[in-house]
mmCIF file of C-alpha atoms in Angstrom:
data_model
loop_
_atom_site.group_PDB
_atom_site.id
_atom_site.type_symbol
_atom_site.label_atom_id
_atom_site.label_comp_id
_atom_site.label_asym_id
_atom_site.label_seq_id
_atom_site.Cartn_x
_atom_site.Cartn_y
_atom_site.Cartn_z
ATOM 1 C CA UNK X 1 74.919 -32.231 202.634
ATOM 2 C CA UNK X 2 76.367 -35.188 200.281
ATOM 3 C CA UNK X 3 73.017 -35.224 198.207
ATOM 4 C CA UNK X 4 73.980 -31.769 198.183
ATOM 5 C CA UNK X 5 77.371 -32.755 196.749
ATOM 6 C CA UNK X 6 76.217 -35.028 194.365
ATOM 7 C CA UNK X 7 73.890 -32.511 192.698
ATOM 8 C CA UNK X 8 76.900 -30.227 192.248
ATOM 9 C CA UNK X 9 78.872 -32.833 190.610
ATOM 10 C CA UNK X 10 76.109 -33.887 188.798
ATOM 11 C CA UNK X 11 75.575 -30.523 187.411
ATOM 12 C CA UNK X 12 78.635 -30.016 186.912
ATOM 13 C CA UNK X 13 79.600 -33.163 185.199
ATOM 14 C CA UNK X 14 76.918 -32.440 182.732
ATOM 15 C CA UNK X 15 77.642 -28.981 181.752
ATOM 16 C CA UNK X 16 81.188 -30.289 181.125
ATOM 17 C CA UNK X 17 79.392 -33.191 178.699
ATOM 18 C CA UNK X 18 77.667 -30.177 177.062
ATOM 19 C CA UNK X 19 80.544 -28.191 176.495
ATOM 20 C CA UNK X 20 82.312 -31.442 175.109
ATOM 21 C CA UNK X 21 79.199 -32.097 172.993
ATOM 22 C CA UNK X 22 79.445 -28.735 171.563
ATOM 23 C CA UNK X 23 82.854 -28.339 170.789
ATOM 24 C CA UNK X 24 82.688 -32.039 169.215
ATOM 25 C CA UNK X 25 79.908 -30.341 167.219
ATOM 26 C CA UNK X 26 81.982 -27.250 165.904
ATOM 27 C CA UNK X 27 84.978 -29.767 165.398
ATOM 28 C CA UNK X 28 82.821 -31.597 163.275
ATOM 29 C CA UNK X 29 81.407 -28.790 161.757
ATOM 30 C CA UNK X 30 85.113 -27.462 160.797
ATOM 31 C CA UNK X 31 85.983 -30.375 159.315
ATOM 32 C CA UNK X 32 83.025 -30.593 157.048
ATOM 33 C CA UNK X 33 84.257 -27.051 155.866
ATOM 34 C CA UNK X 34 87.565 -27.666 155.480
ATOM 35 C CA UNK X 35 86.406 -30.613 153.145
ATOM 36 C CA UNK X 36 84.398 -28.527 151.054
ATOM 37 C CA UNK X 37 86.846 -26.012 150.748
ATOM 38 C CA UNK X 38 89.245 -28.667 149.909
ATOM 39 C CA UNK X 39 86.544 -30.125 147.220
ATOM 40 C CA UNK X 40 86.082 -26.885 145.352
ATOM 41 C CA UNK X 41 89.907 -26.052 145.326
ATOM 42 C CA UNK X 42 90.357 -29.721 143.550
ATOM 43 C CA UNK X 43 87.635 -28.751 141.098
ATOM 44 C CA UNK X 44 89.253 -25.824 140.709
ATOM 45 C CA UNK X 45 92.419 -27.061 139.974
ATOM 46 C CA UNK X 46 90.863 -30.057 137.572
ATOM 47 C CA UNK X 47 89.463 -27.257 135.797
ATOM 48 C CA UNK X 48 92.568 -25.380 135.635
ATOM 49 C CA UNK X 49 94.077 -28.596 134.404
ATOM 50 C CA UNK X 50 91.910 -29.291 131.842
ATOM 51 C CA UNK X 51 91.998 -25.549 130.654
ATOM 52 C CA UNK X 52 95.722 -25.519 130.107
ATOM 53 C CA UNK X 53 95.663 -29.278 128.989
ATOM 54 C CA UNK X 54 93.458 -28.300 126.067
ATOM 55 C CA UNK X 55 96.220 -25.053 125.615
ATOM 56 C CA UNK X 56 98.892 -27.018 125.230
ATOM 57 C CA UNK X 57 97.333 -29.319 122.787
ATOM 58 C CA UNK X 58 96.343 -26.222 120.997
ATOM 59 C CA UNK X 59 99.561 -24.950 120.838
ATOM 60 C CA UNK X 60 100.986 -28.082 119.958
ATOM 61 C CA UNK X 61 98.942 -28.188 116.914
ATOM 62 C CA UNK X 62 100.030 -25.120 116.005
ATOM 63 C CA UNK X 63 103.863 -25.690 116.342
ATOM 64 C CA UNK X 64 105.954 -25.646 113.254
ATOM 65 C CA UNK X 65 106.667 -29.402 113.494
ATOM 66 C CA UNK X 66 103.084 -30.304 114.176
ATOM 67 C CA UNK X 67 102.772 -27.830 110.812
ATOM 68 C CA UNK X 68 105.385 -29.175 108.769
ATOM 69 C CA UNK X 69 103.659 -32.681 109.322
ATOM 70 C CA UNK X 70 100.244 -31.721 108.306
ATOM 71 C CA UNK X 71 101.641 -29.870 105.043
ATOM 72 C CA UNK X 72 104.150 -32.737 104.354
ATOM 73 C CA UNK X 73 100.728 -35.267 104.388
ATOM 74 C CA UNK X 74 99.002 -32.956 102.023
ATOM 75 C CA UNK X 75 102.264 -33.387 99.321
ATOM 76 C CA UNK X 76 101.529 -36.772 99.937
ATOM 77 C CA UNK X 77 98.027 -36.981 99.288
ATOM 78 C CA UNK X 78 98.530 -34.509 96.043
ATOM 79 C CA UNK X 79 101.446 -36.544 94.657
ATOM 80 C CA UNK X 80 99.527 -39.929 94.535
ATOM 81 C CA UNK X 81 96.542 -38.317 93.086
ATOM 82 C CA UNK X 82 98.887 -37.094 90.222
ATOM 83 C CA UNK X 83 100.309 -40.650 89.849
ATOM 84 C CA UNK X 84 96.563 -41.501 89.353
ATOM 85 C CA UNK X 85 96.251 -38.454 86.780
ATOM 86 C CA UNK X 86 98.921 -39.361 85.079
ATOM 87 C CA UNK X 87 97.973 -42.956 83.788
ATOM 88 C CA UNK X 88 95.702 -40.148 81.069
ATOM 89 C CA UNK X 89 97.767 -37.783 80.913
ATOM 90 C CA UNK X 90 96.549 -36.372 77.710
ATOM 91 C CA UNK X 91 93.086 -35.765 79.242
ATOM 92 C CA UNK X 92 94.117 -34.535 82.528
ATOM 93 C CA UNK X 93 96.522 -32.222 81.476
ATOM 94 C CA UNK X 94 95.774 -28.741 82.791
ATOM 95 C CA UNK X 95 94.767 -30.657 86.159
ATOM 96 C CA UNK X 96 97.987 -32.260 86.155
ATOM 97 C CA UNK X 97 99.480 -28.998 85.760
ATOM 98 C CA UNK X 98 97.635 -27.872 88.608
ATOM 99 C CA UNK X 99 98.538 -30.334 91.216
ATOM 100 C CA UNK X 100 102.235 -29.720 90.466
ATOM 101 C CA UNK X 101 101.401 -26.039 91.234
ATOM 102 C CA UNK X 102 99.960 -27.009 94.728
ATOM 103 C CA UNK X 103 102.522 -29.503 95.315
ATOM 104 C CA UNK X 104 105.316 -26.657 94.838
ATOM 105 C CA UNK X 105 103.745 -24.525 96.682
ATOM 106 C CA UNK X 106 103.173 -26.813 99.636
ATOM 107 C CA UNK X 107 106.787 -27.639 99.298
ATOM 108 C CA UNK X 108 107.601 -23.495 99.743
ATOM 109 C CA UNK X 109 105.222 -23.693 102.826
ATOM 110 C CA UNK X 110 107.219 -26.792 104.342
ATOM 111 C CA UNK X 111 110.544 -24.757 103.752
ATOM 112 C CA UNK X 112 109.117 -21.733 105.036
ATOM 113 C CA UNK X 113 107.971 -23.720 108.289
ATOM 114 C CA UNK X 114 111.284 -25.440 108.831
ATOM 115 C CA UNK X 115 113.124 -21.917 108.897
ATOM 116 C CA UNK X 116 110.712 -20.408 111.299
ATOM 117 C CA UNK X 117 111.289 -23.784 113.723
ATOM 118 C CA UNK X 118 114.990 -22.912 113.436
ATOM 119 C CA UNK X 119 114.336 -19.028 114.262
ATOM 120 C CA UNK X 120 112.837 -20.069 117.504
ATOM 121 C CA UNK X 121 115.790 -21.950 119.007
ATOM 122 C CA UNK X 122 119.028 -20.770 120.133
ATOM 123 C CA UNK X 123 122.059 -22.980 120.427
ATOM 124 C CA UNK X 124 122.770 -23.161 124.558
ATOM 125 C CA UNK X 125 126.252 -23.749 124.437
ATOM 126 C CA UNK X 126 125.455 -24.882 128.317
ATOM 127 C CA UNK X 127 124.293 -27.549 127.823
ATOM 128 C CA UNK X 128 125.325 -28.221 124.212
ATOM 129 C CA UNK X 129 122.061 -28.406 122.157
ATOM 130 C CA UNK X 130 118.988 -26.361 120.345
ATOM 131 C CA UNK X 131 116.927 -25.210 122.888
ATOM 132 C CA UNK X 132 113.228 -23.173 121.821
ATOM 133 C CA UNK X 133 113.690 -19.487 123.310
ATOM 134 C CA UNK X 134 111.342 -18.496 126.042
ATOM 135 C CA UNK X 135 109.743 -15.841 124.867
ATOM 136 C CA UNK X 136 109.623 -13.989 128.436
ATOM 137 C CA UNK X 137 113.246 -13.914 128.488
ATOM 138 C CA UNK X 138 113.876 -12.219 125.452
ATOM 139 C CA UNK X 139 114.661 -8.600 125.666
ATOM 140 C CA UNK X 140 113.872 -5.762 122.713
ATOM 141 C CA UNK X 141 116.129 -3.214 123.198
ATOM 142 C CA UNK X 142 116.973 -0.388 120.870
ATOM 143 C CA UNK X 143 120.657 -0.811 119.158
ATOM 144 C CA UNK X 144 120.340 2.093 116.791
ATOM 145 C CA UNK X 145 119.399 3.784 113.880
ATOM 146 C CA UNK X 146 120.871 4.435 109.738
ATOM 147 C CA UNK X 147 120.317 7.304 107.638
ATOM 148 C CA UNK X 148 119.185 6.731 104.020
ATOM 149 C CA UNK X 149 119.381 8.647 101.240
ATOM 150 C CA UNK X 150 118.760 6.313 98.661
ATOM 151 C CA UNK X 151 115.146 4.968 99.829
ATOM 152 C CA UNK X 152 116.959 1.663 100.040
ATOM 153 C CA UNK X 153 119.099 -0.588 102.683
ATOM 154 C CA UNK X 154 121.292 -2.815 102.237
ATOM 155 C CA UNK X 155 122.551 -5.763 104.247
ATOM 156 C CA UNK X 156 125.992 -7.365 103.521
ATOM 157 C CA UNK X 157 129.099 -8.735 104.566
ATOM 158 C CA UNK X 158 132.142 -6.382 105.180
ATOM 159 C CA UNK X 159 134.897 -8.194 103.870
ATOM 160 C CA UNK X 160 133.493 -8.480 100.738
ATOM 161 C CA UNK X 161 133.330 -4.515 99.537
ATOM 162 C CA UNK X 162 136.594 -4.552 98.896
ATOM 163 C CA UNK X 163 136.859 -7.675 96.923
ATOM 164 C CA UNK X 164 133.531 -8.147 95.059
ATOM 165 C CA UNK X 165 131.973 -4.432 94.921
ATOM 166 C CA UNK X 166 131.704 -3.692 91.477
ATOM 167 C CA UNK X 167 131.321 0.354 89.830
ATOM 168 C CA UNK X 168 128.735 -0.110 87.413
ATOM 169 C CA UNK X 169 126.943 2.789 85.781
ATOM 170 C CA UNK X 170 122.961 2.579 86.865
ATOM 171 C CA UNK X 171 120.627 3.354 83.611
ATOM 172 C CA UNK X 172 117.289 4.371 85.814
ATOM 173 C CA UNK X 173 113.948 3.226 83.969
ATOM 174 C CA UNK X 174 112.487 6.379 82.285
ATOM 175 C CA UNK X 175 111.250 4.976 79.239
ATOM 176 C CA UNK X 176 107.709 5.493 78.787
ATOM 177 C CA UNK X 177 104.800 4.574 76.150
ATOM 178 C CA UNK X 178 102.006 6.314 75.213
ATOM 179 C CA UNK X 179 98.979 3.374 74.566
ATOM 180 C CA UNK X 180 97.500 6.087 72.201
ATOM 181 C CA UNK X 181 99.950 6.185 69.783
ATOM 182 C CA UNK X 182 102.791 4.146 70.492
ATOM 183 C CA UNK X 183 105.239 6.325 70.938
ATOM 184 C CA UNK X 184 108.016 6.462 73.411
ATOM 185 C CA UNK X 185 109.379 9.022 75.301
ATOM 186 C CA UNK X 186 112.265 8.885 77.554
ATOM 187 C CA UNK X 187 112.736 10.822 80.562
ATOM 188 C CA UNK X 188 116.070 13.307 80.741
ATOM 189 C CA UNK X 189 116.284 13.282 76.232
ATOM 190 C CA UNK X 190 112.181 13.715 75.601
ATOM 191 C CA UNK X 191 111.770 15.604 78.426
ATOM 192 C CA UNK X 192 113.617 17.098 81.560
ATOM 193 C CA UNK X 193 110.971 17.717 84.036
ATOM 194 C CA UNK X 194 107.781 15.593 85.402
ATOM 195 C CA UNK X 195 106.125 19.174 85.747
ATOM 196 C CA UNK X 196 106.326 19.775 81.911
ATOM 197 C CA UNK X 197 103.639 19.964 79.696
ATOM 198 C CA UNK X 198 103.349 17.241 76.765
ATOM 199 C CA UNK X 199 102.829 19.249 73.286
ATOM 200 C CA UNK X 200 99.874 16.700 71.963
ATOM 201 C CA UNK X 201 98.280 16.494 74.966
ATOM 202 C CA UNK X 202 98.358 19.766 76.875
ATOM 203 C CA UNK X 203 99.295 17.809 80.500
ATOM 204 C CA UNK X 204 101.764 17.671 82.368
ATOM 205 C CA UNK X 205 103.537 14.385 82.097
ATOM 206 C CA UNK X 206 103.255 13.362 85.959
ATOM 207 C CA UNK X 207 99.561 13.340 84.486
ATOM 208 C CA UNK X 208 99.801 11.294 82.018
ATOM 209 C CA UNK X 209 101.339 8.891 83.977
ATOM 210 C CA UNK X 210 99.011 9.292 86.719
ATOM 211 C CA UNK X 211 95.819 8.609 84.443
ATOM 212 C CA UNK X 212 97.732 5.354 82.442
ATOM 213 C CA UNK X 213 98.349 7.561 79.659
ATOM 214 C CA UNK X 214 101.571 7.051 79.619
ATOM 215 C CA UNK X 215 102.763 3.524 80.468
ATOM 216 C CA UNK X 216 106.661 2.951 82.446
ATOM 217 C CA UNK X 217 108.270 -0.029 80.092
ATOM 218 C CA UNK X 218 109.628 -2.591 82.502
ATOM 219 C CA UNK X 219 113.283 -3.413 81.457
ATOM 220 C CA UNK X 220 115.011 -6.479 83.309
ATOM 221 C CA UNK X 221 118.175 -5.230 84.592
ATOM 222 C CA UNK X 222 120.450 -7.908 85.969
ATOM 223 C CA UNK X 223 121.387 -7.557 89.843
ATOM 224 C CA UNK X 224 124.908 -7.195 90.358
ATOM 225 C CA UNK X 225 127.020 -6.434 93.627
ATOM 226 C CA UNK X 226 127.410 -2.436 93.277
ATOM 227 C CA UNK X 227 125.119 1.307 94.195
ATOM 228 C CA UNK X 228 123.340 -0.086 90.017
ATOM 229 C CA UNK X 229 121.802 -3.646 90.929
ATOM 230 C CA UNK X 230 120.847 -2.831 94.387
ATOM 231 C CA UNK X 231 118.971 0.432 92.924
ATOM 232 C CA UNK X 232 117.417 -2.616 89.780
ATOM 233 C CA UNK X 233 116.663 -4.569 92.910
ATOM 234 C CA UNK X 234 114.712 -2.015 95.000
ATOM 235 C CA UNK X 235 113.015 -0.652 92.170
ATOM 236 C CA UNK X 236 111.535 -3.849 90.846
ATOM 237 C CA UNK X 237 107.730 -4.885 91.388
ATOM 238 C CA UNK X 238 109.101 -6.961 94.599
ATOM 239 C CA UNK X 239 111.158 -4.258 95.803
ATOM 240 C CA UNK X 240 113.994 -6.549 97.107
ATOM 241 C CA UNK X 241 116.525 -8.716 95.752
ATOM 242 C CA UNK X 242 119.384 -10.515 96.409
ATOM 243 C CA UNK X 243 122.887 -9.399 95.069
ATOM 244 C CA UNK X 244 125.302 -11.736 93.114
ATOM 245 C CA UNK X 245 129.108 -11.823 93.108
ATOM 246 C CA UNK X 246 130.884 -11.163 90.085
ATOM 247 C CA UNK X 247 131.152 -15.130 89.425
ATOM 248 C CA UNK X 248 127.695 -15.394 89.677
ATOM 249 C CA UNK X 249 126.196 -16.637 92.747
ATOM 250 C CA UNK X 250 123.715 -15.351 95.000
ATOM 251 C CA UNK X 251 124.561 -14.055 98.623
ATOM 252 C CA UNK X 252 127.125 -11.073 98.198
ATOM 253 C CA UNK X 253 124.223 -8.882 99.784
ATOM 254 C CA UNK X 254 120.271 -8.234 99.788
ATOM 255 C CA UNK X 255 119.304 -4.470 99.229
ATOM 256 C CA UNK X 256 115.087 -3.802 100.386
ATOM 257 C CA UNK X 257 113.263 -0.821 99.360
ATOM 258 C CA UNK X 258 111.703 1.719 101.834
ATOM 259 C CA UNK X 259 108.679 2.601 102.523
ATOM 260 C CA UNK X 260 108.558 6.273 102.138
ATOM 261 C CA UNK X 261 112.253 7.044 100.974
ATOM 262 C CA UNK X 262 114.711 8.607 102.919
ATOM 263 C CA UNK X 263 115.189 9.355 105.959
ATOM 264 C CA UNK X 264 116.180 7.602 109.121
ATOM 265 C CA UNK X 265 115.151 4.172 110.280
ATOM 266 C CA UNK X 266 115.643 2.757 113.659
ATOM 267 C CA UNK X 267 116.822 -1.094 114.316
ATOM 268 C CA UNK X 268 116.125 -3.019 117.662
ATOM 269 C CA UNK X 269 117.167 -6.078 118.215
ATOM 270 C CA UNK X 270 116.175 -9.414 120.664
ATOM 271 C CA UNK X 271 118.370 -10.252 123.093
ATOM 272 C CA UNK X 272 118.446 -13.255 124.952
ATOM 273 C CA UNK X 273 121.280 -14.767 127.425
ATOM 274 C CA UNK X 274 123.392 -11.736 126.214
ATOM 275 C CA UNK X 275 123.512 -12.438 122.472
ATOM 276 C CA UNK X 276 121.330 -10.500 119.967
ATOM 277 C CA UNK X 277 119.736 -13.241 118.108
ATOM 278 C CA UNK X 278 117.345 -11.271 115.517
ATOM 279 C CA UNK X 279 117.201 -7.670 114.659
ATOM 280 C CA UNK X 280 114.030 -5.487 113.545
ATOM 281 C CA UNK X 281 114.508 -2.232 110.753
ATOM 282 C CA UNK X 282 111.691 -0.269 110.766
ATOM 283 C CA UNK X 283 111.446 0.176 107.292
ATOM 284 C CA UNK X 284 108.403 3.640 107.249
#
């Protein structure tokens, strides 16, 4: 009966060592898993890392200050080649000449990239300093909309109308020359209408003008702070200009064509941390 015993135990014992053994097994076996689940989420996330390391230094090349640098080393590089230039300057002349072009122009680009820097912070009166705006937290929101009937807009201060607006009779350009002949003819004295017919030429004057026949003379016409030098403004070949006050300098207002005339033209604006820090005008 005890051998009897003892083979019970015996067997028993070792199916208790074999479920041991194979749950030390599957342990095992999780672990290893686990591991290599843990190994290919750290690849994972070293490749992530990487990827938005090599982002950021993207977009850090292409900030305005990163920018500003690169175009501020080319003025540098230009200017001490026209020192060099200069020690002939007789026989470098139109290169000379050329090299100050670049350099101004490099100098508009640096401008141009400080202003857009300084468009894409907001004072944070917070925490008291410039900070860049996020751009997820801006809003665009519709604020309204202007009716024109003058295929222009303006943009000006208030408070100056009544002080600085000037009534100044607008002389439209309507002068135009025939490259045939010569001869000038002057719209509302020569003729009335674009739909009459010109007596040498048996066409309609829109088709002249149309076909180069007849030629518009460009006449400067100064800008001045009234309905004349924002209509001289508009209808220049930039089709924008800023307006002068009567002693002269620049900033009483800025009139900009439109695109097809009038009509009405809808503005949104950003907003971010309740202030509307840019507006848009849809200007077609």
């Amino acid at each position: 009966m005890k051998e009897i015993v003892s083979y019970f135990q015996l067997g028993i014992n070792s199916l208790m060592l074999a479920a041991l053994g194979w749950l030390y097994v599957a342990y095992i076996k999780n672990i290893n898993e686990k591991l290599k689940i843990k190994d290919e989420q750290l690849k994972l996330l070293e490749k992530n890392y990487s990827f938005w390391k090599d982002k950021a230094n993207d977009l850090e090349k292409r900030s305005p200050e990163a920018i500003e640098s690169i175009l501020n080393n080319r003025i540098e590089i230009h200017t001490k080649e026209l020192v060099r230039l200069s020690q002939d300057a007789e026989k470098n002349s139109s290169e000379i000449e050329e090299k100050n072009r670049q350099i101004n122009q490099l100098k508009s680009e640096v401008e141009r990239t400080k202003y857009f820097s300084r468009a894409l912070t907001y004072y944070d009166s917070e925490i008291d300093d410039e900070v860049i705006i996020p751009e997820n937290e801006v809003d665009l929101i519709e604020l309204g909309e202007v009716f024109v009937d003058s295929a222009s807009l303006m943009i000006t201060d208030p408070c100056y109308i009544d002080s600085q607006w000037q009534d100044l009779e607008y002389k439209p350009l309507n002068k135009y020359k025939d490259i045939n002949t010569g001869e000038v003819y002057q719209h509302a004295i020569d003729f009335q209408r674009f739909d009459e017919t010109h007596p040498s030429y048996n066409k309609k004057y829109f088709e002249l003008i149309n076909e180069k026949t007849l030629i518009l003379i460009e006449e400067e016409r100064p800008y001045s702070y009234s309905y004349a030098g924002s209509a001289y403004a508009t209808s220049s070949k930039l089709g924008y200009g800023e307006l002068p006050f009567k002693a002269g300098e620049s900033g009483a207002g800025f009139s900009i064509k439109t695109v097809y005339g009038d009509g009405v033209y809808k503005i949104m604006g950003e907003k971010y941390k309740g202030d509307i820090i840019r507006i848009y005008i849809d200007l077609q």
